[in-house]
């Protein structure tokens, strides 16, 4: 049984996709141990409670310094010691010590086809604004393992989504969530839970069931 | 009738896709005025002759300097004065004066989803090597207008292609050609020939028929 902690900052629609996939059997051998939000108002915390999952808020505002928050956050993760940490719209930089403590055990979802529109400064709507201002006609989402860089870790899954005429950043964001993120994030977790992830020369891939 | 010059350096499979599309009516209102290759051995020149299209070789080796070649090449284009210049696997940098002389009238096909795996150094197999070494799971092709940068001009069409387990650069290159390049390049030319290209704030797009 894969023990997972999901880290969130906002509405938690990716968390909901994971919870639904566990409920309907698209993710097997997986238990969400805890949901952690840095934002006390995150609706994701309600979603966790509604699903009977422990919901914890750790706000940087409750700590003396960013460093103190990072330390407490790392300590919490090491105490829970999950098999996998899933960053599902988590707008906090992951401390390097935590990356080192969980090698290839932290998964992130990014709302573009990495290496396009990723890296420092590309988060949330800024990603989709970038896509539209470049005039790209195809975008998508990427599930990748987290390394010490920003969106530089091994790519596990990607799915393309068409940009359409008249798209606004919000419209495009919603389409990328519906047609890519909510599909590939559960698929990635199920693959990890069922030992269907292969690493060869630093390249990760899902072995189809 | 859109008068087109196609510039090639190699086998000319994209040229063939264009010729076939004209033949079978997928491209209308278009005449290939001339095919130009910088490489005397390019099989594309045979393809042109077989289709009854004028085939011209302009090799840099026949000129005193790169500058003299560029001047002759520009002069030739200005003499023919096509409505559209299509770079279909043309491994020659387009002189800035030519870009200035044909604003948004030079079209290029690039074998990736720009802005990924493009720019200086990314051509031919190097593009697909880049995709595979990054472990990307989705790639594709892009048709864009040529500006003064390398692969920086307005994107007109893109199409995604899946990377598959076991792909080599050559296998991936072939799939990107078959599933993307040979489809979107004729589609782009047909759209231009039939006034179905719109520019808004520097963003180009095809108005679907």
mmCIF file of C-alpha atoms in Angstrom:
data_model
loop_
_atom_site.group_PDB
_atom_site.id
_atom_site.type_symbol
_atom_site.label_atom_id
_atom_site.label_comp_id
_atom_site.label_asym_id
_atom_site.label_seq_id
_atom_site.Cartn_x
_atom_site.Cartn_y
_atom_site.Cartn_z
ATOM 1 C CA UNK A 1 0.000 0.000 0.000
ATOM 2 C CA UNK A 2 1.531 3.318 -1.141
ATOM 3 C CA UNK A 3 1.264 5.877 1.661
ATOM 4 C CA UNK A 4 0.876 9.342 0.131
ATOM 5 C CA UNK A 5 0.922 12.891 1.466
ATOM 6 C CA UNK A 6 -0.684 15.458 -0.837
ATOM 7 C CA UNK A 7 0.468 19.088 -0.536
ATOM 8 C CA UNK A 8 -1.902 21.800 -1.729
ATOM 9 C CA UNK A 9 -2.366 25.558 -1.666
ATOM 10 C CA UNK A 10 -5.750 26.188 -3.238
ATOM 11 C CA UNK A 11 -8.998 24.714 -4.417
ATOM 12 C CA UNK A 12 -7.654 21.207 -4.575
ATOM 13 C CA UNK A 13 -9.213 19.989 -7.819
ATOM 14 C CA UNK A 14 -6.161 17.797 -8.457
ATOM 15 C CA UNK A 15 -6.541 16.393 -4.920
ATOM 16 C CA UNK A 16 -10.189 15.695 -5.739
ATOM 17 C CA UNK A 17 -9.161 13.891 -8.924
ATOM 18 C CA UNK A 18 -6.851 11.688 -6.823
ATOM 19 C CA UNK A 19 -9.524 11.011 -4.187
ATOM 20 C CA UNK A 20 -12.078 10.176 -6.895
ATOM 21 C CA UNK A 21 -9.622 7.860 -8.663
ATOM 22 C CA UNK A 22 -8.977 5.977 -5.427
ATOM 23 C CA UNK A 23 -12.740 5.756 -4.829
ATOM 24 C CA UNK A 24 -13.519 4.420 -8.307
ATOM 25 C CA UNK A 25 -10.516 2.104 -8.554
ATOM 26 C CA UNK A 26 -8.449 4.003 -11.118
ATOM 27 C CA UNK A 27 -5.780 4.270 -8.443
ATOM 28 C CA UNK A 28 -5.181 1.058 -6.484
ATOM 29 C CA UNK A 29 -2.899 0.091 -3.583
ATOM 30 C CA UNK A 30 -2.802 3.689 -2.401
ATOM 31 C CA UNK A 31 -3.805 5.475 0.794
ATOM 32 C CA UNK A 32 -3.796 9.249 1.208
ATOM 33 C CA UNK A 33 -2.230 9.542 4.644
ATOM 34 C CA UNK A 34 -2.557 13.284 4.986
ATOM 35 C CA UNK A 35 -3.299 16.494 3.081
ATOM 36 C CA UNK A 36 -1.149 19.496 3.980
ATOM 37 C CA UNK A 37 -1.903 23.063 2.950
ATOM 38 C CA UNK A 38 0.211 26.153 3.511
ATOM 39 C CA UNK A 39 -2.965 28.184 3.149
ATOM 40 C CA UNK A 40 -5.567 27.981 5.957
ATOM 41 C CA UNK A 41 -8.342 28.980 3.552
ATOM 42 C CA UNK A 42 -7.581 26.286 0.970
ATOM 43 C CA UNK A 43 -10.782 24.482 0.014
ATOM 44 C CA UNK A 44 -8.577 21.425 -0.481
ATOM 45 C CA UNK A 45 -8.629 21.008 3.325
ATOM 46 C CA UNK A 46 -12.428 20.607 3.192
ATOM 47 C CA UNK A 47 -12.123 18.088 0.397
ATOM 48 C CA UNK A 48 -9.711 16.059 2.545
ATOM 49 C CA UNK A 49 -12.026 16.117 5.553
ATOM 50 C CA UNK A 50 -15.001 15.161 3.391
ATOM 51 C CA UNK A 51 -13.035 12.129 2.244
ATOM 52 C CA UNK A 52 -12.067 11.214 5.805
ATOM 53 C CA UNK A 53 -8.424 12.149 5.275
ATOM 54 C CA UNK A 54 -6.385 13.995 7.900
ATOM 55 C CA UNK A 55 -6.089 17.651 6.883
ATOM 56 C CA UNK A 56 -3.287 19.786 8.253
ATOM 57 C CA UNK A 57 -2.514 23.449 7.725
ATOM 58 C CA UNK A 58 1.072 24.588 8.102
ATOM 59 C CA UNK A 59 1.170 28.299 7.341
ATOM 60 C CA UNK A 60 4.506 30.099 6.976
ATOM 61 C CA UNK A 61 2.816 32.965 8.858
ATOM 62 C CA UNK A 62 2.886 30.896 12.023
ATOM 63 C CA UNK A 63 6.671 30.630 11.943
ATOM 64 C CA UNK A 64 9.347 33.161 12.807
ATOM 65 C CA UNK A 65 11.092 32.816 9.505
ATOM 66 C CA UNK A 66 10.862 31.063 6.175
ATOM 67 C CA UNK A 67 13.669 28.833 7.392
ATOM 68 C CA UNK A 68 11.785 27.867 10.535
ATOM 69 C CA UNK A 69 8.758 26.994 8.399
ATOM 70 C CA UNK A 70 10.913 24.914 6.059
ATOM 71 C CA UNK A 71 12.414 23.056 8.994
ATOM 72 C CA UNK A 72 9.024 22.309 10.521
ATOM 73 C CA UNK A 73 7.660 21.226 7.152
ATOM 74 C CA UNK A 74 10.609 18.867 6.552
ATOM 75 C CA UNK A 75 10.336 17.525 10.101
ATOM 76 C CA UNK A 76 6.639 16.816 9.580
ATOM 77 C CA UNK A 77 7.349 14.957 6.346
ATOM 78 C CA UNK A 78 10.092 12.911 7.948
ATOM 79 C CA UNK A 79 7.779 12.033 10.858
ATOM 80 C CA UNK A 80 4.970 10.917 8.559
ATOM 81 C CA UNK A 81 7.536 9.354 6.224
ATOM 82 C CA UNK A 82 5.224 8.761 3.279
ATOM 83 C CA UNK A 83 6.230 6.615 0.325
ATOM 84 C CA UNK A 84 5.272 9.485 -1.963
ATOM 85 C CA UNK A 85 4.714 13.220 -1.607
ATOM 86 C CA UNK A 86 2.438 14.699 -4.274
ATOM 87 C CA UNK A 87 2.583 18.433 -4.915
ATOM 88 C CA UNK A 88 -0.869 19.140 -6.310
ATOM 89 C CA UNK A 89 -0.835 22.874 -6.840
ATOM 90 C CA UNK A 90 1.519 23.602 -3.949
ATOM 91 C CA UNK A 91 2.921 27.117 -4.222
ATOM 92 C CA UNK A 92 5.790 26.636 -1.778
ATOM 93 C CA UNK A 93 9.372 25.973 -2.804
ATOM 94 C CA UNK A 94 10.445 22.572 -1.565
ATOM 95 C CA UNK A 95 13.544 22.844 0.650
ATOM 96 C CA UNK A 96 16.616 21.128 -0.762
ATOM 97 C CA UNK A 97 16.960 18.998 2.353
ATOM 98 C CA UNK A 98 13.493 17.608 1.715
ATOM 99 C CA UNK A 99 14.353 16.808 -1.915
ATOM 100 C CA UNK A 100 17.459 15.018 -0.656
ATOM 101 C CA UNK A 101 15.435 13.141 1.967
ATOM 102 C CA UNK A 102 12.865 11.915 -0.581
ATOM 103 C CA UNK A 103 14.794 11.157 -3.792
ATOM 104 C CA UNK A 104 12.349 10.462 -6.651
ATOM 105 C CA UNK A 105 9.583 10.267 -4.051
ATOM 106 C CA UNK A 106 8.212 13.781 -4.627
ATOM 107 C CA UNK A 107 5.882 14.206 -7.579
ATOM 108 C CA UNK A 108 4.790 17.545 -9.039
ATOM 109 C CA UNK A 109 2.202 18.464 -11.639
ATOM 110 C CA UNK A 110 2.992 21.425 -13.893
ATOM 111 C CA UNK A 111 0.365 22.900 -16.243
ATOM 112 C CA UNK A 112 2.476 22.968 -19.427
ATOM 113 C CA UNK A 113 4.509 20.652 -21.606
ATOM 114 C CA UNK A 114 7.908 20.935 -19.940
ATOM 115 C CA UNK A 115 10.409 22.308 -21.037
ATOM 116 C CA UNK A 116 8.018 24.949 -22.427
ATOM 117 C CA UNK A 117 6.603 27.568 -20.061
ATOM 118 C CA UNK A 118 8.216 26.263 -16.889
ATOM 119 C CA UNK A 119 10.869 27.284 -14.406
ATOM 120 C CA UNK A 120 11.023 30.247 -12.046
ATOM 121 C CA UNK A 121 8.060 32.592 -12.459
ATOM 122 C CA UNK A 122 5.853 30.136 -14.322
ATOM 123 C CA UNK A 123 3.078 29.091 -11.946
ATOM 124 C CA UNK A 124 -0.707 29.246 -11.977
ATOM 125 C CA UNK A 125 -2.207 31.562 -14.563
ATOM 126 C CA UNK A 126 1.244 32.891 -15.517
ATOM 127 C CA UNK A 127 1.874 29.625 -17.359
ATOM 128 C CA UNK A 128 -1.232 29.995 -19.492
ATOM 129 C CA UNK A 129 -0.597 33.698 -20.054
ATOM 130 C CA UNK A 130 2.818 32.699 -21.395
ATOM 131 C CA UNK A 131 1.304 30.138 -23.758
ATOM 132 C CA UNK A 132 -1.225 32.620 -25.139
ATOM 133 C CA UNK A 133 1.208 35.511 -25.499
ATOM 134 C CA UNK A 134 3.630 33.272 -27.445
ATOM 135 C CA UNK A 135 0.756 32.208 -29.681
ATOM 136 C CA UNK A 136 1.345 28.493 -29.035
ATOM 137 C CA UNK A 137 -1.361 26.235 -30.419
ATOM 138 C CA UNK A 138 -0.629 23.200 -28.259
ATOM 139 C CA UNK A 139 0.012 23.111 -24.530
ATOM 140 C CA UNK A 140 -0.651 20.461 -21.891
ATOM 141 C CA UNK A 141 0.497 19.224 -18.516
ATOM 142 C CA UNK A 142 3.470 17.344 -17.100
ATOM 143 C CA UNK A 143 3.880 15.067 -14.084
ATOM 144 C CA UNK A 144 7.510 14.943 -13.006
ATOM 145 C CA UNK A 145 9.646 13.956 -10.080
ATOM 146 C CA UNK A 146 11.068 16.856 -8.113
ATOM 147 C CA UNK A 147 14.785 17.489 -8.058
ATOM 148 C CA UNK A 148 16.716 20.518 -6.805
ATOM 149 C CA UNK A 149 15.813 22.669 -9.813
ATOM 150 C CA UNK A 150 12.504 24.289 -10.710
ATOM 151 C CA UNK A 151 10.562 21.932 -13.013
ATOM 152 C CA UNK A 152 13.791 20.209 -14.049
ATOM 153 C CA UNK A 153 13.247 16.715 -12.602
ATOM 154 C CA UNK A 154 12.554 13.497 -14.522
ATOM 155 C CA UNK A 155 9.341 13.677 -16.561
ATOM 156 C CA UNK A 156 6.957 10.797 -15.877
ATOM 157 C CA UNK A 157 3.861 11.646 -17.940
ATOM 158 C CA UNK A 158 2.737 14.400 -20.297
ATOM 159 C CA UNK A 159 -0.504 15.037 -22.121
ATOM 160 C CA UNK A 160 -1.157 17.595 -24.857
ATOM 161 C CA UNK A 161 -4.127 19.979 -24.944
ATOM 162 C CA UNK A 162 -5.166 22.224 -27.829
ATOM 163 C CA UNK A 163 -5.207 25.980 -27.455
ATOM 164 C CA UNK A 164 -8.401 27.330 -28.990
ATOM 165 C CA UNK A 165 -9.323 30.591 -30.615
ATOM 166 C CA UNK A 166 -10.570 33.100 -28.062
ATOM 167 C CA UNK A 167 -8.955 31.365 -25.089
ATOM 168 C CA UNK A 168 -8.290 33.460 -22.012
ATOM 169 C CA UNK A 169 -5.719 32.277 -19.459
ATOM 170 C CA UNK A 170 -8.562 31.085 -17.184
ATOM 171 C CA UNK A 171 -10.380 29.208 -19.940
ATOM 172 C CA UNK A 172 -7.148 27.550 -21.013
ATOM 173 C CA UNK A 173 -6.239 26.718 -17.397
ATOM 174 C CA UNK A 174 -9.569 24.948 -16.926
ATOM 175 C CA UNK A 175 -9.174 22.951 -20.169
ATOM 176 C CA UNK A 176 -5.635 21.899 -19.223
ATOM 177 C CA UNK A 177 -6.916 20.719 -15.827
ATOM 178 C CA UNK A 178 -9.853 18.784 -17.278
ATOM 179 C CA UNK A 179 -8.115 17.257 -20.298
ATOM 180 C CA UNK A 180 -4.656 16.653 -18.853
ATOM 181 C CA UNK A 181 -3.932 17.252 -15.155
ATOM 182 C CA UNK A 182 -6.877 15.306 -13.718
ATOM 183 C CA UNK A 183 -5.967 12.381 -15.972
ATOM 184 C CA UNK A 184 -2.187 12.091 -15.758
ATOM 185 C CA UNK A 185 -1.736 12.804 -12.041
ATOM 186 C CA UNK A 186 -3.924 9.859 -10.920
ATOM 187 C CA UNK A 187 -2.375 7.715 -13.670
ATOM 188 C CA UNK A 188 1.125 8.524 -12.382
ATOM 189 C CA UNK A 189 0.233 7.706 -8.772
ATOM 190 C CA UNK A 190 -1.363 4.416 -9.786
ATOM 191 C CA UNK A 191 1.749 3.507 -11.780
ATOM 192 C CA UNK A 192 4.019 4.259 -8.810
ATOM 193 C CA UNK A 193 1.755 2.326 -6.428
ATOM 194 C CA UNK A 194 1.848 -0.696 -8.704
ATOM 195 C CA UNK A 195 5.560 -0.711 -9.537
ATOM 196 C CA UNK A 196 5.025 0.311 -13.140
ATOM 197 C CA UNK A 197 7.609 3.109 -13.184
ATOM 198 C CA UNK A 198 10.964 2.459 -14.786
ATOM 199 C CA UNK A 199 14.120 4.587 -14.588
ATOM 200 C CA UNK A 200 16.739 4.162 -17.305
ATOM 201 C CA UNK A 201 19.702 6.563 -17.436
ATOM 202 C CA UNK A 202 17.770 9.181 -15.499
ATOM 203 C CA UNK A 203 14.747 8.943 -17.813
ATOM 204 C CA UNK A 204 11.509 7.948 -16.086
ATOM 205 C CA UNK A 205 8.590 6.288 -17.786
ATOM 206 C CA UNK A 206 5.380 4.461 -17.024
ATOM 207 C CA UNK A 207 5.203 0.858 -18.140
ATOM 208 C CA UNK A 208 1.671 0.508 -19.488
ATOM 209 C CA UNK A 209 -0.443 -2.015 -17.576
ATOM 210 C CA UNK B 1 -3.414 31.825 -57.046
ATOM 211 C CA UNK B 2 -0.693 31.728 -54.367
ATOM 212 C CA UNK B 3 2.734 31.543 -56.014
ATOM 213 C CA UNK B 4 5.098 29.576 -53.779
ATOM 214 C CA UNK B 5 8.829 28.885 -53.734
ATOM 215 C CA UNK B 6 9.845 25.873 -51.647
ATOM 216 C CA UNK B 7 13.404 25.800 -50.242
ATOM 217 C CA UNK B 8 14.879 22.413 -49.366
ATOM 218 C CA UNK B 9 18.168 20.782 -48.410
ATOM 219 C CA UNK B 10 17.469 17.072 -48.333
ATOM 220 C CA UNK B 11 15.087 14.284 -49.196
ATOM 221 C CA UNK B 12 12.142 16.576 -49.601
ATOM 222 C CA UNK B 13 9.396 14.564 -47.904
ATOM 223 C CA UNK B 14 7.716 17.768 -46.786
ATOM 224 C CA UNK B 15 7.911 19.033 -50.379
ATOM 225 C CA UNK B 16 6.304 15.763 -51.474
ATOM 226 C CA UNK B 17 3.517 16.251 -48.911
ATOM 227 C CA UNK B 18 2.870 19.696 -50.417
ATOM 228 C CA UNK B 19 2.917 18.407 -54.018
ATOM 229 C CA UNK B 20 0.571 15.535 -53.083
ATOM 230 C CA UNK B 21 -1.799 17.903 -51.289
ATOM 231 C CA UNK B 22 -1.984 20.143 -54.362
ATOM 232 C CA UNK B 23 -2.571 17.081 -56.537
ATOM 233 C CA UNK B 24 -5.374 15.704 -54.356
ATOM 234 C CA UNK B 25 -7.013 19.052 -53.622
ATOM 235 C CA UNK B 26 -6.059 19.423 -49.969
ATOM 236 C CA UNK B 27 -4.215 22.570 -50.997
ATOM 237 C CA UNK B 28 -6.118 24.801 -53.418
ATOM 238 C CA UNK B 29 -5.360 28.075 -55.210
ATOM 239 C CA UNK B 30 -1.646 27.351 -55.019
ATOM 240 C CA UNK B 31 1.125 26.910 -57.550
ATOM 241 C CA UNK B 32 4.663 25.805 -56.686
ATOM 242 C CA UNK B 33 6.650 28.198 -58.828
ATOM 243 C CA UNK B 34 10.077 26.806 -58.053
ATOM 244 C CA UNK B 35 11.974 24.480 -55.747
ATOM 245 C CA UNK B 36 15.403 25.694 -54.615
ATOM 246 C CA UNK B 37 18.002 23.523 -52.935
ATOM 247 C CA UNK B 38 21.362 24.547 -51.502
ATOM 248 C CA UNK B 39 22.455 20.938 -51.893
ATOM 249 C CA UNK B 40 23.006 19.618 -55.456
ATOM 250 C CA UNK B 41 22.399 16.044 -54.269
ATOM 251 C CA UNK B 42 19.026 16.774 -52.650
ATOM 252 C CA UNK B 43 16.458 14.207 -53.784
ATOM 253 C CA UNK B 44 13.921 17.007 -53.407
ATOM 254 C CA UNK B 45 15.163 18.331 -56.765
ATOM 255 C CA UNK B 46 14.085 15.046 -58.396
ATOM 256 C CA UNK B 47 10.709 15.248 -56.725
ATOM 257 C CA UNK B 48 10.236 18.742 -58.153
ATOM 258 C CA UNK B 49 11.175 17.652 -61.689
ATOM 259 C CA UNK B 50 8.880 14.612 -61.423
ATOM 260 C CA UNK B 51 6.042 16.987 -60.605
ATOM 261 C CA UNK B 52 6.914 19.309 -63.488
ATOM 262 C CA UNK B 53 8.156 22.053 -61.175
ATOM 263 C CA UNK B 54 11.262 24.100 -61.916
ATOM 264 C CA UNK B 55 14.136 22.837 -59.772
ATOM 265 C CA UNK B 56 17.105 25.058 -59.058
ATOM 266 C CA UNK B 57 20.266 24.383 -57.115
ATOM 267 C CA UNK B 58 22.086 27.306 -55.528
ATOM 268 C CA UNK B 59 25.061 25.933 -53.666
ATOM 269 C CA UNK B 60 27.089 28.173 -51.334
ATOM 270 C CA UNK B 61 30.128 26.326 -52.697
ATOM 271 C CA UNK B 62 29.673 28.095 -56.023
ATOM 272 C CA UNK B 63 30.068 31.520 -54.416
ATOM 273 C CA UNK B 64 33.149 33.329 -53.179
ATOM 274 C CA UNK B 65 31.726 33.930 -49.755
ATOM 275 C CA UNK B 66 28.687 33.232 -47.604
ATOM 276 C CA UNK B 67 27.749 36.874 -48.153
ATOM 277 C CA UNK B 68 27.906 36.521 -51.936
ATOM 278 C CA UNK B 69 25.690 33.433 -51.699
ATOM 279 C CA UNK B 70 23.212 35.271 -49.471
ATOM 280 C CA UNK B 71 23.076 38.177 -51.925
ATOM 281 C CA UNK B 72 22.487 35.889 -54.896
ATOM 282 C CA UNK B 73 19.837 33.967 -52.973
ATOM 283 C CA UNK B 74 18.007 37.156 -51.973
ATOM 284 C CA UNK B 75 18.254 38.482 -55.518
ATOM 285 C CA UNK B 76 16.769 35.279 -56.886
ATOM 286 C CA UNK B 77 13.857 35.483 -54.453
ATOM 287 C CA UNK B 78 13.212 39.108 -55.301
ATOM 288 C CA UNK B 79 13.268 38.273 -59.030
ATOM 289 C CA UNK B 80 10.793 35.403 -58.626
ATOM 290 C CA UNK B 81 8.874 37.458 -56.065
ATOM 291 C CA UNK B 82 6.680 34.639 -54.756
ATOM 292 C CA UNK B 83 3.693 35.288 -52.517
ATOM 293 C CA UNK B 84 5.098 32.765 -50.071
ATOM 294 C CA UNK B 85 8.480 31.150 -49.406
ATOM 295 C CA UNK B 86 8.253 27.789 -47.657
ATOM 296 C CA UNK B 87 11.310 26.479 -45.831
ATOM 297 C CA UNK B 88 10.752 22.733 -45.918
ATOM 298 C CA UNK B 89 13.851 21.364 -44.262
ATOM 299 C CA UNK B 90 16.139 24.148 -45.447
ATOM 300 C CA UNK B 91 19.389 24.150 -43.491
ATOM 301 C CA UNK B 92 20.502 27.635 -44.501
ATOM 302 C CA UNK B 93 20.095 30.709 -42.316
ATOM 303 C CA UNK B 94 17.800 33.171 -43.996
ATOM 304 C CA UNK B 95 19.518 36.556 -44.456
ATOM 305 C CA UNK B 96 17.931 39.387 -42.494
ATOM 306 C CA UNK B 97 17.416 41.407 -45.674
ATOM 307 C CA UNK B 98 15.297 38.573 -47.048
ATOM 308 C CA UNK B 99 13.200 38.435 -43.879
ATOM 309 C CA UNK B 100 12.694 42.180 -44.200
ATOM 310 C CA UNK B 101 11.782 41.856 -47.898
ATOM 311 C CA UNK B 102 9.148 39.145 -47.223
ATOM 312 C CA UNK B 103 7.447 40.070 -43.931
ATOM 313 C CA UNK B 104 5.198 37.211 -42.768
ATOM 314 C CA UNK B 105 5.658 35.647 -46.204
ATOM 315 C CA UNK B 106 8.291 33.104 -45.179
ATOM 316 C CA UNK B 107 7.011 29.938 -43.539
ATOM 317 C CA UNK B 108 9.164 27.405 -41.690
ATOM 318 C CA UNK B 109 8.426 23.956 -40.311
ATOM 319 C CA UNK B 110 10.227 22.958 -37.121
ATOM 320 C CA UNK B 111 10.082 19.395 -35.763
ATOM 321 C CA UNK B 112 9.161 20.215 -32.150
ATOM 322 C CA UNK B 113 6.522 22.083 -30.195
ATOM 323 C CA UNK B 114 8.080 25.544 -30.061
ATOM 324 C CA UNK B 115 9.272 26.969 -27.620
ATOM 325 C CA UNK B 116 10.615 23.527 -26.626
ATOM 326 C CA UNK B 117 13.704 22.166 -28.388
ATOM 327 C CA UNK B 118 14.176 25.058 -30.811
ATOM 328 C CA UNK B 119 16.593 27.851 -31.456
ATOM 329 C CA UNK B 120 20.258 27.791 -32.431
ATOM 330 C CA UNK B 121 21.650 24.263 -32.593
ATOM 331 C CA UNK B 122 18.286 22.519 -32.747
ATOM 332 C CA UNK B 123 17.878 21.157 -36.267
ATOM 333 C CA UNK B 124 17.354 17.734 -37.797
ATOM 334 C CA UNK B 125 18.029 14.809 -35.503
ATOM 335 C CA UNK B 126 19.418 17.107 -32.809
ATOM 336 C CA UNK B 127 15.851 18.157 -32.031
ATOM 337 C CA UNK B 128 14.720 14.593 -31.431
ATOM 338 C CA UNK B 129 17.888 13.757 -29.491
ATOM 339 C CA UNK B 130 17.026 16.699 -27.226
ATOM 340 C CA UNK B 131 13.481 15.428 -26.693
ATOM 341 C CA UNK B 132 14.651 11.925 -25.810
ATOM 342 C CA UNK B 133 17.485 13.024 -23.532
ATOM 343 C CA UNK B 134 15.105 15.291 -21.575
ATOM 344 C CA UNK B 135 12.697 12.365 -21.261
ATOM 345 C CA UNK B 136 9.785 14.323 -22.731
ATOM 346 C CA UNK B 137 6.704 12.215 -23.434
ATOM 347 C CA UNK B 138 5.066 14.557 -25.937
ATOM 348 C CA UNK B 139 6.680 16.348 -28.842
ATOM 349 C CA UNK B 140 5.346 17.481 -32.229
ATOM 350 C CA UNK B 141 5.881 19.994 -34.984
ATOM 351 C CA UNK B 142 5.334 23.706 -35.514
ATOM 352 C CA UNK B 143 4.649 25.777 -38.619
ATOM 353 C CA UNK B 144 5.628 29.387 -38.026
ATOM 354 C CA UNK B 145 6.373 32.569 -39.921
ATOM 355 C CA UNK B 146 10.040 33.494 -40.032
ATOM 356 C CA UNK B 147 11.267 36.617 -38.289
ATOM 357 C CA UNK B 148 14.825 37.732 -37.565
ATOM 358 C CA UNK B 149 15.318 35.239 -34.730
ATOM 359 C CA UNK B 150 15.783 31.481 -34.852
ATOM 360 C CA UNK B 151 12.368 29.806 -34.481
ATOM 361 C CA UNK B 152 10.969 32.907 -32.781
ATOM 362 C CA UNK B 153 8.387 34.041 -35.368
ATOM 363 C CA UNK B 154 4.583 33.864 -35.062
ATOM 364 C CA UNK B 155 3.320 30.299 -34.646
ATOM 365 C CA UNK B 156 0.642 29.345 -37.169
ATOM 366 C CA UNK B 157 -0.035 25.651 -36.475
ATOM 367 C CA UNK B 158 1.213 22.992 -34.084
ATOM 368 C CA UNK B 159 0.434 19.310 -33.701
ATOM 369 C CA UNK B 160 1.428 17.019 -30.846
ATOM 370 C CA UNK B 161 2.996 13.574 -31.275
ATOM 371 C CA UNK B 162 3.586 10.985 -28.537
ATOM 372 C CA UNK B 163 7.076 9.829 -27.672
ATOM 373 C CA UNK B 164 7.055 6.056 -27.301
ATOM 374 C CA UNK B 165 9.101 3.625 -25.272
ATOM 375 C CA UNK B 166 12.202 2.530 -27.163
ATOM 376 C CA UNK B 167 12.206 5.493 -29.551
ATOM 377 C CA UNK B 168 15.494 6.379 -31.181
ATOM 378 C CA UNK B 169 15.973 9.871 -32.637
ATOM 379 C CA UNK B 170 15.385 8.486 -36.150
ATOM 380 C CA UNK B 171 12.233 6.587 -35.199
ATOM 381 C CA UNK B 172 10.867 9.665 -33.449
ATOM 382 C CA UNK B 173 11.826 11.904 -36.382
ATOM 383 C CA UNK B 174 9.868 9.681 -38.761
ATOM 384 C CA UNK B 175 6.784 9.637 -36.497
ATOM 385 C CA UNK B 176 6.868 13.444 -36.129
ATOM 386 C CA UNK B 177 7.044 13.788 -39.922
ATOM 387 C CA UNK B 178 4.193 11.352 -40.576
ATOM 388 C CA UNK B 179 1.869 12.421 -37.772
ATOM 389 C CA UNK B 180 2.546 16.140 -37.718
ATOM 390 C CA UNK B 181 4.771 17.784 -40.343
ATOM 391 C CA UNK B 182 3.139 16.281 -43.441
ATOM 392 C CA UNK B 183 -0.271 17.311 -42.087
ATOM 393 C CA UNK B 184 0.245 20.833 -40.748
ATOM 394 C CA UNK B 185 2.533 22.188 -43.465
ATOM 395 C CA UNK B 186 0.013 21.585 -46.307
ATOM 396 C CA UNK B 187 -2.785 22.785 -44.016
ATOM 397 C CA UNK B 188 -0.901 26.040 -43.344
ATOM 398 C CA UNK B 189 -0.246 26.672 -47.043
ATOM 399 C CA UNK B 190 -3.884 26.023 -47.938
ATOM 400 C CA UNK B 191 -4.994 28.430 -45.205
ATOM 401 C CA UNK B 192 -2.672 31.152 -46.501
ATOM 402 C CA UNK B 193 -3.772 30.550 -50.113
ATOM 403 C CA UNK B 194 -7.408 30.890 -49.144
ATOM 404 C CA UNK B 195 -7.118 33.908 -46.842
ATOM 405 C CA UNK B 196 -7.838 31.974 -43.710
ATOM 406 C CA UNK B 197 -4.933 33.327 -41.670
ATOM 407 C CA UNK B 198 -5.602 36.008 -39.093
ATOM 408 C CA UNK B 199 -3.080 38.174 -37.231
ATOM 409 C CA UNK B 200 -4.154 39.775 -33.959
ATOM 410 C CA UNK B 201 -1.563 41.572 -31.812
ATOM 411 C CA UNK B 202 1.259 39.617 -33.439
ATOM 412 C CA UNK B 203 -0.467 36.263 -32.821
ATOM 413 C CA UNK B 204 -1.184 34.284 -35.995
ATOM 414 C CA UNK B 205 -3.902 31.693 -36.324
ATOM 415 C CA UNK B 206 -5.750 29.683 -38.926
ATOM 416 C CA UNK B 207 -9.463 30.349 -39.243
ATOM 417 C CA UNK B 208 -10.955 26.884 -39.692
ATOM 418 C CA UNK B 209 -12.754 26.425 -43.028
#
